[in-house]
Coordinates of C-alpha atoms and ligand atoms in Angstrom, one line a residue:
X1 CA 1.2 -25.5 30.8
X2 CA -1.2 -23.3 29.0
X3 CA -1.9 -24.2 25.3
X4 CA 0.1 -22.2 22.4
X5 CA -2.1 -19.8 20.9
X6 CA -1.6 -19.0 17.0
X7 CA -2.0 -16.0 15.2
X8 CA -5.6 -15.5 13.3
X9 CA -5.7 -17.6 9.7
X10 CA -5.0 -14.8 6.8
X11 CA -3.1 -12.4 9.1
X12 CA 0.7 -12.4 9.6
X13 CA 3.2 -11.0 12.3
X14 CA 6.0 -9.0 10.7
X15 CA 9.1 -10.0 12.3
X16 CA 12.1 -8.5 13.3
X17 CA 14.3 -10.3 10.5
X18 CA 11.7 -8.4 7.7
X19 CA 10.7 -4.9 9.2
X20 CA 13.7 -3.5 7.5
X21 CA 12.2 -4.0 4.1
X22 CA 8.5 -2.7 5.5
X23 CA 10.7 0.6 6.6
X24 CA 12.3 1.3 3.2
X25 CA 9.2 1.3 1.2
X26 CA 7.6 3.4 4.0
X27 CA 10.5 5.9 3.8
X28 CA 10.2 5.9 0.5
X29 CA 7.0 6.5 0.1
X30 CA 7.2 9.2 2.2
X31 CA 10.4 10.7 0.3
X32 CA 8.6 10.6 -3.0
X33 CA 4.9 11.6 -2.0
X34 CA 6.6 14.8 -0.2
X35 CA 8.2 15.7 -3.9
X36 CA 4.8 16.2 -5.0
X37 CA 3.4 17.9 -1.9
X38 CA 1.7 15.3 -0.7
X39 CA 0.6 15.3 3.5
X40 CA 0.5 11.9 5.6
X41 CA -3.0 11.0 6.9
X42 CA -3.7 8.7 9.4
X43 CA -7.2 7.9 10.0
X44 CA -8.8 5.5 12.3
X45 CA -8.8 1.5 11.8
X46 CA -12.8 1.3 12.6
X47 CA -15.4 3.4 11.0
X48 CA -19.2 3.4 11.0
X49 CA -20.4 0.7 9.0
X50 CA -22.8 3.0 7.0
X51 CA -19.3 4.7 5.6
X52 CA -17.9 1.7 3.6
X53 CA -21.7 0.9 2.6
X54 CA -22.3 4.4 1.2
X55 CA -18.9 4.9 0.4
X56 CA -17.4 1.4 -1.2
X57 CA -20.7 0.6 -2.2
X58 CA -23.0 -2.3 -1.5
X59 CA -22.9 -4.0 -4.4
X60 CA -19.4 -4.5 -4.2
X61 CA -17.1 -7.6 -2.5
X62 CA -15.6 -6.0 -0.6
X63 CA -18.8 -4.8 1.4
X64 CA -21.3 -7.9 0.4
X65 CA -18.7 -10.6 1.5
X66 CA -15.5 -9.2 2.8
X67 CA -16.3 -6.7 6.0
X68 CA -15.3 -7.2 9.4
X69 CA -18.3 -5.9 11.4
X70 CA -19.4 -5.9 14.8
X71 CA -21.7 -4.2 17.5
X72 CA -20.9 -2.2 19.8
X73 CA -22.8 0.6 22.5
X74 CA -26.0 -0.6 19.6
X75 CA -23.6 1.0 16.8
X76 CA -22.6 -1.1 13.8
X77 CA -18.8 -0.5 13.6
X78 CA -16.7 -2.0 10.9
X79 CA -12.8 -2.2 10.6
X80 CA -11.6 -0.5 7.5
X81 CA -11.4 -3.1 4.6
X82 CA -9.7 -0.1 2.5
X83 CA -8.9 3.7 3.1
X84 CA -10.5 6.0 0.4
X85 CA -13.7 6.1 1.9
X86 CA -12.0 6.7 5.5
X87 CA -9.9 9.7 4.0
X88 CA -13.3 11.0 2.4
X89 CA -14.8 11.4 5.6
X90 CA -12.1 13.1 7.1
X91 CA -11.6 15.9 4.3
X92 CA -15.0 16.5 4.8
X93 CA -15.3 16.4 8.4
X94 CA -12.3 18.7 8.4
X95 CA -13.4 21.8 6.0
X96 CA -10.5 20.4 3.7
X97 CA -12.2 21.8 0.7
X98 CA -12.0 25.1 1.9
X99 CA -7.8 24.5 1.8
X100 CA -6.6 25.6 -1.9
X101 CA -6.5 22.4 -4.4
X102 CA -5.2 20.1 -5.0
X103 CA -5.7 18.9 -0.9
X104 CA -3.3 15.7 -1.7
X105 CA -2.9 13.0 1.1
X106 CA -0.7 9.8 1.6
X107 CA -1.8 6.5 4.0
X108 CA -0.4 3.7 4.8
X109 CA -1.2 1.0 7.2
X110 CA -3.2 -2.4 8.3
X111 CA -6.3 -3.4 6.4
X112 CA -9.0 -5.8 6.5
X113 CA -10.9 -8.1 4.4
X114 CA -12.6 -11.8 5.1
X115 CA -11.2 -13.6 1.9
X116 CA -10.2 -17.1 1.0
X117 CA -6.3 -16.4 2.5
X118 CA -3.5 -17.3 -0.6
X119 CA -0.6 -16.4 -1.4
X120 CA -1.0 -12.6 -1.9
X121 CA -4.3 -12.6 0.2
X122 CA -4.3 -12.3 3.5
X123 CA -7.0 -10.8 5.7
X124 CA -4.9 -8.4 6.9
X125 CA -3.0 -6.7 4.9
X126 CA -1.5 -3.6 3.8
X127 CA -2.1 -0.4 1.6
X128 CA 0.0 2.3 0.8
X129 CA -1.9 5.0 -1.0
X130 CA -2.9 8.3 -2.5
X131 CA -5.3 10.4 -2.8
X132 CA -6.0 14.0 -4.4
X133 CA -8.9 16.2 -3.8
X134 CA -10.3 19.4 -6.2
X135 CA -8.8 18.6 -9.1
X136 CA -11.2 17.7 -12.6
X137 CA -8.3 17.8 -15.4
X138 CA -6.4 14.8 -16.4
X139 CA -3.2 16.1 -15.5
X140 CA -4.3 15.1 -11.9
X141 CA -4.6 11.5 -13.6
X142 CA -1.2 11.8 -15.1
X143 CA 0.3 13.0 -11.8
X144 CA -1.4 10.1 -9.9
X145 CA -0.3 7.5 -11.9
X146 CA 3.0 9.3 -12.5
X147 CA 3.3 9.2 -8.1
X148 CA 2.4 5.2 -8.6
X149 CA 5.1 5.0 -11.0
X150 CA 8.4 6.7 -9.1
X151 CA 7.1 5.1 -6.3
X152 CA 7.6 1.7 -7.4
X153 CA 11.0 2.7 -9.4
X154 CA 11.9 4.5 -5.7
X155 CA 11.9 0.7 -4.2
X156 CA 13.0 -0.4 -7.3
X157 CA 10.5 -1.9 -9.3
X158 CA 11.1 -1.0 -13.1
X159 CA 9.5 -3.6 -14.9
X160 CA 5.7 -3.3 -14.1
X161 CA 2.9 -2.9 -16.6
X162 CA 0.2 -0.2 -16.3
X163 CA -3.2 -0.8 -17.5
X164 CA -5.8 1.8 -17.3
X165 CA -9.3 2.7 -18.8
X166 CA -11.8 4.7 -18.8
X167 CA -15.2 3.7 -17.4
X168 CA -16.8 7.1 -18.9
X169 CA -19.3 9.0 -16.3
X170 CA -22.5 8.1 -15.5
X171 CA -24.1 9.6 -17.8
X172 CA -22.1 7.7 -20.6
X173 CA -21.7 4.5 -18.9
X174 CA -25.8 4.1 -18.1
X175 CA -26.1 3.4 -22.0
X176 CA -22.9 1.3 -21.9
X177 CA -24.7 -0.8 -19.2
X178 CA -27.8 -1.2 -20.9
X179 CA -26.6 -2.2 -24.4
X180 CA -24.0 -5.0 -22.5
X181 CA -27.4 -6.0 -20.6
X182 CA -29.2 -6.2 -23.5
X183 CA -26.4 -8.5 -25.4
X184 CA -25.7 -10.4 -22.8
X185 CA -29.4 -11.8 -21.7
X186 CA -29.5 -14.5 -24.1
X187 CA -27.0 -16.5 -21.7
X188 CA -27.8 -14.9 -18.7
X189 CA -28.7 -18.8 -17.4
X190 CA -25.7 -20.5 -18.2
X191 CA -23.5 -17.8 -16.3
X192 CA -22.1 -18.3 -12.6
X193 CA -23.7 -17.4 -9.5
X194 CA -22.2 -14.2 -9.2
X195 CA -22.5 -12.9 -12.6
X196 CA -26.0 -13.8 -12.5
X197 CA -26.4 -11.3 -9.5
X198 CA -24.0 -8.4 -11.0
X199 CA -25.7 -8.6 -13.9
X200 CA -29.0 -6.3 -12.6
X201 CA -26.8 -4.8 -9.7
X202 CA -23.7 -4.0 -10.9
X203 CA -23.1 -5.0 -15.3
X204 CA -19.5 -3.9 -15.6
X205 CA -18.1 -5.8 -12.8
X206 CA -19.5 -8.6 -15.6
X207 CA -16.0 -8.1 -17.3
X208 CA -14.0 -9.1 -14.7
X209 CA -15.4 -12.5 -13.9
X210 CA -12.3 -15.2 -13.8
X211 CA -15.1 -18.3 -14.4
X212 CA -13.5 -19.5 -17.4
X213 CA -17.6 -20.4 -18.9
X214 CA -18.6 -16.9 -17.9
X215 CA -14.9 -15.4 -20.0
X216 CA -16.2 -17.8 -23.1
X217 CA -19.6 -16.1 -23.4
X218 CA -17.9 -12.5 -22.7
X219 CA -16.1 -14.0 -25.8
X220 CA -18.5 -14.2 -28.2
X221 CA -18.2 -11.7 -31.3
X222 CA -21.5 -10.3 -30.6
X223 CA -20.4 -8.9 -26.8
X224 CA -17.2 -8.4 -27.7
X225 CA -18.3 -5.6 -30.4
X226 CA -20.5 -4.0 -27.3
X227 CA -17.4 -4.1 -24.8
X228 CA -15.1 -2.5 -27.7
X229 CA -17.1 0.1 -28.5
X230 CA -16.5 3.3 -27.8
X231 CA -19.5 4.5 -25.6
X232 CA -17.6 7.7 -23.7
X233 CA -19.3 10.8 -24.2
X234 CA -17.3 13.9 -25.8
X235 CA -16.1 15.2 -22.5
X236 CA -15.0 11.7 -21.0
X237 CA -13.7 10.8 -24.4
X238 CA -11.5 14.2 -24.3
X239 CA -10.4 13.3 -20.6
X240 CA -8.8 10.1 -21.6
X241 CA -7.1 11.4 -24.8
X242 CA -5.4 14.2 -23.0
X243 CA -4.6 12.0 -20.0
X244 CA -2.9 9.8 -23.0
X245 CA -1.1 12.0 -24.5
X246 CA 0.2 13.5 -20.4
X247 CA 1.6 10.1 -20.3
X248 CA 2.9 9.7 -23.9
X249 CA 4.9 12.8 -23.4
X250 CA 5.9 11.5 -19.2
X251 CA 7.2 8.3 -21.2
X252 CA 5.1 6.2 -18.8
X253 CA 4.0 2.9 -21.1
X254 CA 0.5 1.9 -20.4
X255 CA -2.0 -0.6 -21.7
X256 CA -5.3 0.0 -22.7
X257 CA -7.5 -2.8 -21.5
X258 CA -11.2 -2.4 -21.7
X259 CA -12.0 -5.4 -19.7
X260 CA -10.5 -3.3 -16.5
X261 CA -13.3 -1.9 -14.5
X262 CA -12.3 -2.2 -11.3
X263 CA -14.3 -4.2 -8.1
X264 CA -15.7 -0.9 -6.4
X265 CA -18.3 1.3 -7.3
X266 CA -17.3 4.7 -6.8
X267 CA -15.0 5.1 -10.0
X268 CA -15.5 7.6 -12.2
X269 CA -13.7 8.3 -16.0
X270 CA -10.1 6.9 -15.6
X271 CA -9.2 3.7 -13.8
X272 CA -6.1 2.0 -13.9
X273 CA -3.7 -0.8 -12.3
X274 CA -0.3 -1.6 -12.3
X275 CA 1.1 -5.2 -12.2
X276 CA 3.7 -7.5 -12.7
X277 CA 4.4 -10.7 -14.3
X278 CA 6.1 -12.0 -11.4
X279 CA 3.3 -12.5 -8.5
X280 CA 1.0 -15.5 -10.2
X281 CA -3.1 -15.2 -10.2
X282 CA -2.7 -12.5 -7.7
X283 CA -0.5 -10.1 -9.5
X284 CA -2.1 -6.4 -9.1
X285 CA -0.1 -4.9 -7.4
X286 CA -1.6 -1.2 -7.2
X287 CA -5.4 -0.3 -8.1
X288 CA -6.6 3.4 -8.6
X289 CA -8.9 5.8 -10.1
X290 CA -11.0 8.5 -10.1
X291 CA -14.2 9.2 -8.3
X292 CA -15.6 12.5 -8.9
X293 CA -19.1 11.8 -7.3
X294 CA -18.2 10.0 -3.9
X295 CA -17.2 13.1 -1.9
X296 CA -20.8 14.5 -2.6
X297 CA -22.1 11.0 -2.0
X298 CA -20.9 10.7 1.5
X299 CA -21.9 14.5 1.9
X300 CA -19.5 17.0 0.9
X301 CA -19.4 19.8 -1.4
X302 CA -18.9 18.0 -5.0
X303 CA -15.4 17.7 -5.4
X304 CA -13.6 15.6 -8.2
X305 CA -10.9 13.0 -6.9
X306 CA -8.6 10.4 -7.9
X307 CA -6.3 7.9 -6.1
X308 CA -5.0 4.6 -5.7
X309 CA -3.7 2.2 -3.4
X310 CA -1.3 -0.4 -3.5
X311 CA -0.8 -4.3 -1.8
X312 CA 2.6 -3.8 0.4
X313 CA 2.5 -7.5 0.7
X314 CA 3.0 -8.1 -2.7
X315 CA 5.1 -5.1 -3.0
X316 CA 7.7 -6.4 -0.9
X317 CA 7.5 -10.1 -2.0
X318 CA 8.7 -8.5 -5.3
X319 CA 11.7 -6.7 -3.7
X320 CA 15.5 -8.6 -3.2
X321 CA 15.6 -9.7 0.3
X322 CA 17.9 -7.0 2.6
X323 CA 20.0 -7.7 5.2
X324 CA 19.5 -6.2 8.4
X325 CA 21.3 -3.7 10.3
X326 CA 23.9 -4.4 12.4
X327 CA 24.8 -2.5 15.5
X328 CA 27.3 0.0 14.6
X329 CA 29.6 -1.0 18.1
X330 CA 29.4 -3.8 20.5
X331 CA 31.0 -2.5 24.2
X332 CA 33.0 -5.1 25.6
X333 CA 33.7 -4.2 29.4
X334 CA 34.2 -6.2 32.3
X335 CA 32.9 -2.8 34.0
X336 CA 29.1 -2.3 33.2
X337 CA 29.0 1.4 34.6
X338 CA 31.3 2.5 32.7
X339 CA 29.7 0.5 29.9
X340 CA 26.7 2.3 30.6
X341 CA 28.5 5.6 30.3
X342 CA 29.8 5.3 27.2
X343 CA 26.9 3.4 25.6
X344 CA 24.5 6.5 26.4
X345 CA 27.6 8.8 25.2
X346 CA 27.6 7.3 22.0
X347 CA 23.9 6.8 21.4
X348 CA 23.5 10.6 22.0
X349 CA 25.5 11.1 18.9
X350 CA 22.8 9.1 17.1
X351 CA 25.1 5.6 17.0
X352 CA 23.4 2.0 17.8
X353 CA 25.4 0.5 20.9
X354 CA 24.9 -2.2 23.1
X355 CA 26.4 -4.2 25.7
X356 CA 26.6 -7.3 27.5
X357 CA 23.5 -7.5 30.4
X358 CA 24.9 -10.2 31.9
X359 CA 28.4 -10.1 33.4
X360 CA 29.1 -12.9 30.5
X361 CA 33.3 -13.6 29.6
X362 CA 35.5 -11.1 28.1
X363 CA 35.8 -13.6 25.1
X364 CA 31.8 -14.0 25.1
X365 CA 31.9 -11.0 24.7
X366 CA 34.0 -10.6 21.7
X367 CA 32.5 -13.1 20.2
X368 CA 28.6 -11.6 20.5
X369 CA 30.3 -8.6 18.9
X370 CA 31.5 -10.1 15.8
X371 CA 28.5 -11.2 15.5
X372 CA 26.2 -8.6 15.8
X373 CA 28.1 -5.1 15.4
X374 CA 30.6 -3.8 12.9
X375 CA 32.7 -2.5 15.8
X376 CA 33.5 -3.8 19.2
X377 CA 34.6 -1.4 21.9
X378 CA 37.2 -2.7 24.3
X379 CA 36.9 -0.8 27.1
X380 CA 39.3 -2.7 29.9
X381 CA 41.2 -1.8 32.8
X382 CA 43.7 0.0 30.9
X383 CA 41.3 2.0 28.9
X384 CA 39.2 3.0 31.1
X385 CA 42.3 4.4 33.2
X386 CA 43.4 6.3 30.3
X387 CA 40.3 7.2 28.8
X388 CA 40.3 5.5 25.5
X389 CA 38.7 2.7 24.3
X390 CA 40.1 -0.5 21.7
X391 CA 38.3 -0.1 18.4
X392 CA 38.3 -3.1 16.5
X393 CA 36.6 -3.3 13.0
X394 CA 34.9 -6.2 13.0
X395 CA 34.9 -6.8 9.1
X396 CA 38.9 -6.8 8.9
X397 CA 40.7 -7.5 12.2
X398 CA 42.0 -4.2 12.6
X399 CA 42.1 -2.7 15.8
X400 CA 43.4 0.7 17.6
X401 CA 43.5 2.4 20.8
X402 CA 41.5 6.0 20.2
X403 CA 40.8 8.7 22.7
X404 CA 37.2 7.9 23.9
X405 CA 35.6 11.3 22.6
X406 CA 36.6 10.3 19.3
X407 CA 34.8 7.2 19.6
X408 CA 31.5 8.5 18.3
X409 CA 33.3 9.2 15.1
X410 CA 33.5 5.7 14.2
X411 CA 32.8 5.0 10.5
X412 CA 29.3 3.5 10.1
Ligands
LIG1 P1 -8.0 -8.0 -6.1 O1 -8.6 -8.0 -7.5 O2 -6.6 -8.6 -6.0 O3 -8.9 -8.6 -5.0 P2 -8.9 -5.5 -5.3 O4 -9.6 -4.8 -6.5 O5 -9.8 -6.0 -4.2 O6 -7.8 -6.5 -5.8 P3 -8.1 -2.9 -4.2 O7 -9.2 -2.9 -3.3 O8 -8.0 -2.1 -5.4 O9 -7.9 -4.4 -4.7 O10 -6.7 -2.8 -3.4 C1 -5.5 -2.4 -4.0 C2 -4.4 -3.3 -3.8 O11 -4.4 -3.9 -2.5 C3 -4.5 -4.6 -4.7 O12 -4.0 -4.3 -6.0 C4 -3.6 -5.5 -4.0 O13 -2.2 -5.3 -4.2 C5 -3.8 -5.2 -2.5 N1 -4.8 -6.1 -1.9 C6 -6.2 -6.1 -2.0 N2 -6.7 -7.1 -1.3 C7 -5.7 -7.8 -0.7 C8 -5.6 -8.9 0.2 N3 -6.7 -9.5 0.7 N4 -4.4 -9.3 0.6 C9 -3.3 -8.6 0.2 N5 -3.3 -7.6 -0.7 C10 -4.5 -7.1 -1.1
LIG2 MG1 -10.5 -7.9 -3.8

C-alpha cells in the first residue's frame, strides 16, 4: 500500500463542511464592492520575480524572507505573496489609465508567503481586496476604508477597531527618517538583528519591531518626542485632516497610531489597519494604504492609488460557524428512471435534488432523506401511475400527495 501523503506544512484544504462560510464572505464581497462600482480582477497566481522586487520592495519581508521562487525556461518566476503589485501590472499592461477615474478593482483568492505557520499564519492563505486607481483626494481614502468597513459589517463584523496614519510623502518622510536615525544611533548596538539592518535600509519599519528590548529603547522620551512629532509637510498634513474629518462626518471611529507604518514599501500618505481584539498576536485583520508613486515605479503613467487587503482566514475564524445547506428534496424511488426524470425536472427549476445510486431499501432510503434534505419525494408505484409524487417535510412529519408539476414549488 502506498504511503499517505499530507498536505504541505502552513497550507490548509478547505473542506466541504466550511466552504459555505468562504462563499458568504465572497458573495458579500462581491454585493458590497459592486455598490461602489467596483470590477472583479483576477490576475495570475505566478509573476516575474522582478515584479514583487520592484513592486513590494526589497527591503521588505515579504520579498527578503517570505517569496516562493523558482526557475523556469531561465526565467525567475515567483508565486504571488500579495496582489497589489499583480493588479499594478495589469492596469498598466491594459491602458487602464486611459479608462475615466477612479478605475476601481476587487480580488480575491490564494496567496503565498514562507513564514513560521501559527495560528493566523499560514503559507497559504487568503486576501480579499481593493484597489483604486487616478484618484489624489482623500475622499478616495475615506471611500476605501469606508468599503473595508461595510464590508466587514456585510459578514457581520461590528466591533473592529481602525487604526490609520499618515506616513507623509517622500519628500516629508526623508527628514522624518533622518532625525529618527539620528536619535536612535546611540543604541543602534543593543538592538535586534533585524532592526540593526532596517535601520540604514528601511528606519520606519523601526517602529514596528515586536522585540520587547528594541520596544524599550523606542520608549525612551528622547525618541518618543521624534516619533510624535509632527513631520508632514503642508500638503500631506492637509490630506490627513480632511481624510479625518470624511470619516468624522461617515461616523467611522478610528485610532490614530503613529507607531503604524506598515511592512511594505510602497505606501504613500495615509495607511491604515483594521483589527480586532478577538484573534490573539495575530489580530490585523485588514491592512491598506495609499501608494501614489508605485504605478510609475513599475512603469506607468504616474497615477495616485490606494487599497487594502484583508486575511480571509482570520476573517472567517471571527465569524459564528454556519450550518450547511441541505438538499432541498431527497427522491425516494424504487424506480431510478423515473427518479432520473424528475430529479433533472426539478433541478431545471434551479432546486437541489438527489437520489439513491444504489438500488438501496425503500426505508434506506427514507432514512438518507431525513438526513440530508428538507423534503423527501416518494415517488412509488402508485405515484408514478398517477403522476404525483408524496411530499413529506422532513422538519415536521407532514406529508401529501401533490400533482408532480407542482413539485418544483416546494417551499425551500
Ligand atoms: P502581518 O503583520 O500580520 O504579517 P502583513 O503586514 O504581512 O501582516 P499584509 O501584507 O498587509 O499583512 O496583508 C493583509 C492581511 O492579510 C493581514 O492583515 C492578514 O489578515 C492577512 N495575512 C498576511 N499574511 C498572512 C499569513 N501568512 N497568513 C494568513 N493571513 C495573512
Ligand atoms: Mg507579514
Amino acid at each position: 500500500m502506498g504511503q499517505i501523503l499530507k498536505v504541505l506544512k502552513g497550507t490548509k484544504d478547505i473542506l466541504p463542511q466550511d466552504i459555505n462560510m468562504w462563499q458568504f464572505v465572497e458573495e458579500k464581497a462581491n454585493k458590497v464592492f459592486s455598490s461602489f462600482g467596483v470590477k472583479e480582477i483576477r490576475t495570475p497566481i505566478i509573476e516575474v520575480t522582478e515584479l514583487f522586487s520592484r513592486g513590494v520592495g526589497d527591503t521588505t519581508d515579504i520579498v527578503n524572507k517570505e517569496m516562493y521562487t523558482f526557475e523556469k525556461s531561465e526565467r525567475s518566476i515567483t508565486l504571488r505573496p500579495e496582489n497589489t503589485a499583480g493588479v499594478v501590472r495589469s492596469y498598466i499592461e491594459n491602458g487602464m489609465h486611459r479608462l475615466p477615474a477612479p478605475v476601481k478593482l476587487w480580488y480575491h483568492g490564494p496567496m503565498f508567503r514562507y513564514e513560521r505557520p501559527q495560528a493566523g499564519r499560514q503559507r497559504q492563505f487568503h486576501q480579499v481586496g481593493v484597489e483604486m486607481f487616478g484618484i489624489k483626494q482623500p475622499a478616495a481614502d475615506a471611500e476605501i476604508i469606508l468599503m473595508a468597513t461595510d464590508f466587514l459589517k456585510s459578514v457581520g463584523l461590528n466591533d473592529l477597531e481602525v487604526e490609520i496614519n499618515s506616513l507623509g510623502c517622500p519628500k516629508c518622510r526623508a527628514d522624518f527618517k533622518e532625525k529618527l536615525k539620528a536619535v536612535i544611533k546611540p543604541y543602534l548596538n543593543n538592538l535586534c538583528e533585524d532592526c540593526q539592518n532596517r535601520y540604514e535600509k528601511n528606519p520606519l519599519r523601526l517602529l514596528d519591531c515586536k522585540v520587547p528590548e528594541c520596544q524599550a529603547i523606542y520608549a525612551k522620551k528622547e525618541i518618543q518626542e521624534v516619533i510624535m512629532s509632527d513631520f508632514l509637510c503642508d500638503e500631506c498634513r492637509e490630506h490627513y485632516k480632511e481624510l479625518k474629518l470624511y470619516l468624522d462626518n461617515l461616523g467611522i471611529k478610528y485610532n490614530e497610531n503613529k507607531l503604524l507604518v506598515r511592512g511594505l514599501d510602497y505606501y504613500t500618505r495615509t495607511v491604515f489597519e483594521i483589527k480586532s481584539n478577538n484573534l490573539g498576536s495575530q489580530n490585523a485583520v485588514c491592512g491598506g494604504g495609499r501608494y501614489d508613486n508605485l504605478v510609475e515605479q513599475l512603469g506607468g503613467e504616474p497615477t495616485p492609488a490606494i487599497g487594502f487587503a484583508m486575511g480571509m482566514e482570520r476573517l472567517i475564524s471571527l465569524l459564528p460557524q454556519k450550518e450547511s445547506k441541505k438538499l432541498d428534496g431527497y427522491i425516494v424511488s424504487n424506480d431510478s428512471q423515473e427518479a432520473f426524470k424528475l430529479a433533472q425536472e426539478l433541478r431545471a427549476h434551479g432546486l437541489n435534488i438527489e437520489f439513491d445510486l444504489a438500488n438501496k431499501k425503500f426505508t434506506k432510503q427514507l432514512e438518507k432523506a431525513s438526513k440530508v434534505a428538507n423534503y423527501a419525494l416518494i415517488l412509488g408505484e402508485d405515484e408514478i401511475k398517477s403522476n404525483q409524487v408524496s411530499v413529506k417535510n422532513l422538519a415536521t412529519g407532514e406529508q401529501k400527495a401533490i400533482n408532480r408539476e407542482d413539485c418544483k414549488n416546494i417551499e425551500v
